[in-house]
Amino acid sequence: MDCSNILFCADKTKTDYKQLQALFKLSAFWAVERTREEWEIAIANSDPVINVWDGERLIGFARATSDCIFRATIWDVVVHPEYRGVGLGRKLVESVLSHPRLNRVERVYLMTTHKQSFYQRIGFQENSSTTMVLYNNVNQPIPVLQQQHQQEKANTVAV
């Protein structure tokens, strides 16, 4: 495979959402139902966002969120099936990790279902101590936030 035209781009404004959705529908079972609007929100709130291009074709993607010093999480790492096995996934993750917003972060997390060995080769370790999750029903606010909102409303005085 000729990789001479492959470009890693950290400018999230260059994201092609149509190609992004197609890439995830093809390559990522966990994200096949995501809408363009959801992707736009996720990307707007992520930094860095790395797009991998072969000419005009989007062939890879990853994003991260972070406080830039203590914690970061890498999300949605994907490489087109035709481009796997040549080191692009590793280079993609390393591009995220070396980004100025992440390169000094104390701990970088990620979740993966079937690719633990891939991430271990990059240096990630399994961590059973951080396995808690809250599944938020989007139709019903998180109870703590709902109570907080009700308290704020009670503390508001009408003029």
C-alpha atoms as a printed R data frame, in Angstrom:
    type eleno elety resid chain resno       x      y      z
1   ATOM     1    CA   MET     A     1   0.000  0.000  0.000
2   ATOM     2    CA   ASP     A     2   1.258  3.446 -0.934
3   ATOM     3    CA   CYS     A     3   1.123  5.633  2.195
4   ATOM     4    CA   SER     A     4   2.916  8.622  0.681
5   ATOM     5    CA   ASN     A     5  -0.269 10.718  0.453
6   ATOM     6    CA   ILE     A     6  -1.403 10.106  4.036
7   ATOM     7    CA   LEU     A     7  -1.826 13.250  6.128
8   ATOM     8    CA   PHE     A     8  -2.599 13.553  9.859
9   ATOM     9    CA   CYS     A     9  -4.592 16.730 10.455
10  ATOM    10    CA   ALA     A    10  -5.262 18.235 13.903
11  ATOM    11    CA   ASP     A    11  -7.566 20.970 12.577
12  ATOM    12    CA   LYS     A    12 -11.039 19.832 13.596
13  ATOM    13    CA   THR     A    13 -12.641 22.380 11.273
14  ATOM    14    CA   LYS     A    14 -11.408 20.171  8.414
15  ATOM    15    CA   THR     A    15 -13.638 17.271  9.541
16  ATOM    16    CA   ASP     A    16 -15.837 15.971  6.728
17  ATOM    17    CA   TYR     A    17 -18.933 14.789  8.615
18  ATOM    18    CA   LYS     A    18 -20.368 12.793  5.726
19  ATOM    19    CA   GLN     A    19 -17.133 10.822  5.379
20  ATOM    20    CA   LEU     A    20 -16.831 10.547  9.176
21  ATOM    21    CA   GLN     A    21 -20.264  8.950  9.485
22  ATOM    22    CA   ALA     A    22 -19.481  6.552  6.639
23  ATOM    23    CA   LEU     A    23 -16.143  5.589  8.241
24  ATOM    24    CA   PHE     A    24 -17.787  4.823 11.574
25  ATOM    25    CA   LYS     A    25 -20.680  2.920  9.990
26  ATOM    26    CA   LEU     A    26 -18.125  0.742  8.226
27  ATOM    27    CA   SER     A    27 -15.580  0.365 11.021
28  ATOM    28    CA   ALA     A    28 -17.073  0.961 14.474
29  ATOM    29    CA   PHE     A    29 -20.026 -1.026 15.794
30  ATOM    30    CA   TRP     A    30 -20.316  1.278 18.801
31  ATOM    31    CA   ALA     A    31 -20.994  4.397 16.738
32  ATOM    32    CA   VAL     A    32 -23.114  3.348 13.769
33  ATOM    33    CA   GLU     A    33 -26.207  5.205 15.002
34  ATOM    34    CA   ARG     A    34 -24.548  8.551 15.693
35  ATOM    35    CA   THR     A    35 -26.023 11.472 13.807
36  ATOM    36    CA   ARG     A    36 -24.190 14.338 12.189
37  ATOM    37    CA   GLU     A    37 -25.541 16.685 14.867
38  ATOM    38    CA   GLU     A    38 -24.172 14.430 17.629
39  ATOM    39    CA   TRP     A    39 -20.779 14.297 15.908
40  ATOM    40    CA   GLU     A    40 -20.720 18.078 15.609
41  ATOM    41    CA   ILE     A    41 -21.344 18.456 19.363
42  ATOM    42    CA   ALA     A    42 -18.760 15.807 20.290
43  ATOM    43    CA   ILE     A    43 -16.089 17.304 18.053
44  ATOM    44    CA   ALA     A    44 -16.818 20.868 19.180
45  ATOM    45    CA   ASN     A    45 -16.155 19.734 22.758
46  ATOM    46    CA   SER     A    46 -13.032 17.708 21.973
47  ATOM    47    CA   ASP     A    47  -9.439 18.809 21.536
48  ATOM    48    CA   PRO     A    48  -7.417 17.402 19.945
49  ATOM    49    CA   VAL     A    49  -9.353 15.929 17.054
50  ATOM    50    CA   ILE     A    50  -7.183 14.088 14.551
51  ATOM    51    CA   ASN     A    51  -8.383 13.266 11.031
52  ATOM    52    CA   VAL     A    52  -6.274 10.981  8.849
53  ATOM    53    CA   TRP     A    53  -6.526 11.543  5.120
54  ATOM    54    CA   ASP     A    54  -5.359  9.642  2.073
55  ATOM    55    CA   GLY     A    55  -5.725 12.429 -0.450
56  ATOM    56    CA   GLU     A    56  -9.395 13.446 -0.218
57  ATOM    57    CA   ARG     A    57 -10.466 10.227  1.549
58  ATOM    58    CA   LEU     A    58 -10.952 10.147  5.333
59  ATOM    59    CA   ILE     A    59  -9.309  6.918  6.527
60  ATOM    60    CA   GLY     A    60  -8.823  7.482 10.266
61  ATOM    61    CA   PHE     A    61 -10.075  9.482 13.197
62  ATOM    62    CA   ALA     A    62  -9.552  9.949 16.931
63  ATOM    63    CA   ARG     A    63 -10.452 12.595 19.466
64  ATOM    64    CA   ALA     A    64  -9.757 13.378 23.122
65  ATOM    65    CA   THR     A    65 -11.085 15.435 25.992
66  ATOM    66    CA   SER     A    66  -8.899 16.726 28.803
67  ATOM    67    CA   ASP     A    67  -8.251 19.216 31.575
68  ATOM    68    CA   CYS     A    68  -4.734 19.394 30.030
69  ATOM    69    CA   ILE     A    69  -2.850 18.550 33.217
70  ATOM    70    CA   PHE     A    70  -4.355 15.730 35.302
71  ATOM    71    CA   ARG     A    71  -6.731 13.639 33.177
72  ATOM    72    CA   ALA     A    72  -7.564 12.994 29.557
73  ATOM    73    CA   THR     A    73  -9.651 10.437 27.722
74  ATOM    74    CA   ILE     A    74  -9.154  9.247 24.173
75  ATOM    75    CA   TRP     A    75 -12.345  8.525 22.254
76  ATOM    76    CA   ASP     A    76 -13.454  7.032 18.955
77  ATOM    77    CA   VAL     A    77 -10.199  5.708 17.519
78  ATOM    78    CA   VAL     A    78 -10.875  4.203 14.114
79  ATOM    79    CA   VAL     A    79  -8.921  3.295 10.979
80  ATOM    80    CA   HIS     A    80 -10.560  2.242  7.716
81  ATOM    81    CA   PRO     A    81 -10.293 -1.563  7.286
82  ATOM    82    CA   GLU     A    82  -8.325 -1.210  4.032
83  ATOM    83    CA   TYR     A    83  -5.604  0.717  5.902
84  ATOM    84    CA   ARG     A    84  -5.205 -1.474  8.975
85  ATOM    85    CA   GLY     A    85  -2.024 -3.349  9.729
86  ATOM    86    CA   VAL     A    86   0.426 -0.737  8.434
87  ATOM    87    CA   GLY     A    87   0.898  1.245 11.657
88  ATOM    88    CA   LEU     A    88  -1.636  4.021 11.086
89  ATOM    89    CA   GLY     A    89  -3.627  3.193 14.246
90  ATOM    90    CA   ARG     A    90  -0.515  3.423 16.381
91  ATOM    91    CA   LYS     A    91   0.529  6.678 14.694
92  ATOM    92    CA   LEU     A    92  -3.002  8.030 15.200
93  ATOM    93    CA   VAL     A    93  -2.981  7.309 18.947
94  ATOM    94    CA   GLU     A    94   0.568  8.666 19.255
95  ATOM    95    CA   SER     A    95  -0.551 11.842 17.451
96  ATOM    96    CA   VAL     A    96  -3.274 12.332 20.052
97  ATOM    97    CA   LEU     A    97  -0.886 11.612 22.947
98  ATOM    98    CA   SER     A    98   1.825 13.969 21.645
99  ATOM    99    CA   HIS     A    99  -0.580 16.856 21.069
100 ATOM   100    CA   PRO     A   100   0.297 19.889 23.280
101 ATOM   101    CA   ARG     A   101  -3.023 19.579 25.160
102 ATOM   102    CA   LEU     A   102  -2.221 15.985 26.189
103 ATOM   103    CA   ASN     A   103   1.534 15.487 26.197
104 ATOM   104    CA   ARG     A   104   1.904 16.483 29.893
105 ATOM   105    CA   VAL     A   105  -1.303 14.935 31.231
106 ATOM   106    CA   GLU     A   106  -0.774 12.716 34.270
107 ATOM   107    CA   ARG     A   107  -3.233  9.966 33.241
108 ATOM   108    CA   VAL     A   108  -4.799  9.197 29.886
109 ATOM   109    CA   TYR     A   109  -7.795  6.889 29.807
110 ATOM   110    CA   LEU     A   110  -9.615  5.090 27.036
111 ATOM   111    CA   MET     A   111 -12.311  2.469 26.762
112 ATOM   112    CA   THR     A   112 -12.091 -0.442 24.363
113 ATOM   113    CA   THR     A   113 -14.146 -3.560 23.871
114 ATOM   114    CA   HIS     A   114 -11.894 -5.841 21.833
115 ATOM   115    CA   LYS     A   115  -8.575 -4.065 21.230
116 ATOM   116    CA   GLN     A   116  -6.795 -4.241 24.591
117 ATOM   117    CA   SER     A   117  -3.674 -5.855 23.122
118 ATOM   118    CA   PHE     A   118  -3.357 -3.086 20.507
119 ATOM   119    CA   TYR     A   119  -3.377 -0.383 23.190
120 ATOM   120    CA   GLN     A   120  -1.068 -2.377 25.482
121 ATOM   121    CA   ARG     A   121   1.568 -2.386 22.728
122 ATOM   122    CA   ILE     A   122   1.401  1.425 22.792
123 ATOM   123    CA   GLY     A   123   1.860  1.496 26.583
124 ATOM   124    CA   PHE     A   124  -1.667  1.461 28.030
125 ATOM   125    CA   GLN     A   125  -2.352 -0.830 30.974
126 ATOM   126    CA   GLU     A   126  -5.567 -2.463 32.105
127 ATOM   127    CA   ASN     A   127  -7.010 -0.629 35.089
128 ATOM   128    CA   SER     A   128  -9.784 -2.312 37.018
129 ATOM   129    CA   SER     A   129  -9.993  0.468 39.619
130 ATOM   130    CA   THR     A   130 -11.797  2.949 37.348
131 ATOM   131    CA   THR     A   131 -14.717  0.934 36.082
132 ATOM   132    CA   MET     A   132 -17.672  2.920 37.360
133 ATOM   133    CA   VAL     A   133 -20.148  4.394 34.912
134 ATOM   134    CA   LEU     A   134 -23.423  6.288 35.164
135 ATOM   135    CA   TYR     A   135 -25.861  5.628 32.339
136 ATOM   136    CA   ASN     A   136 -27.782  8.865 31.924
137 ATOM   137    CA   ASN     A   137 -31.244  8.602 30.416
138 ATOM   138    CA   VAL     A   138 -31.371 11.622 28.118
139 ATOM   139    CA   ASN     A   139 -35.125 11.939 28.728
140 ATOM   140    CA   GLN     A   140 -34.617 12.187 32.471
141 ATOM   141    CA   PRO     A   141 -31.862 14.372 34.005
142 ATOM   142    CA   ILE     A   142 -29.312 12.917 36.385
143 ATOM   143    CA   PRO     A   143 -31.015 13.046 39.834
144 ATOM   144    CA   VAL     A   144 -28.288 15.132 41.499
145 ATOM   145    CA   LEU     A   145 -28.427 17.733 38.753
146 ATOM   146    CA   GLN     A   146 -32.226 17.761 38.850
147 ATOM   147    CA   GLN     A   147 -32.148 18.412 42.632
148 ATOM   148    CA   GLN     A   148 -29.531 21.133 42.158
149 ATOM   149    CA   HIS     A   149 -31.658 22.811 39.471
150 ATOM   150    CA   GLN     A   150 -34.742 22.689 41.704
151 ATOM   151    CA   GLN     A   151 -32.743 24.226 44.576
152 ATOM   152    CA   GLU     A   152 -31.475 27.013 42.292
153 ATOM   153    CA   LYS     A   153 -35.037 27.770 41.205
154 ATOM   154    CA   ALA     A   154 -36.155 27.910 44.867
155 ATOM   155    CA   ASN     A   155 -33.325 30.341 45.647
156 ATOM   156    CA   THR     A   156 -34.276 32.671 42.781
157 ATOM   157    CA   VAL     A   157 -36.304 35.701 43.818
158 ATOM   158    CA   ALA     A   158 -38.697 37.247 41.311
159 ATOM   159    CA   VAL     A   159 -38.421 41.017 41.006
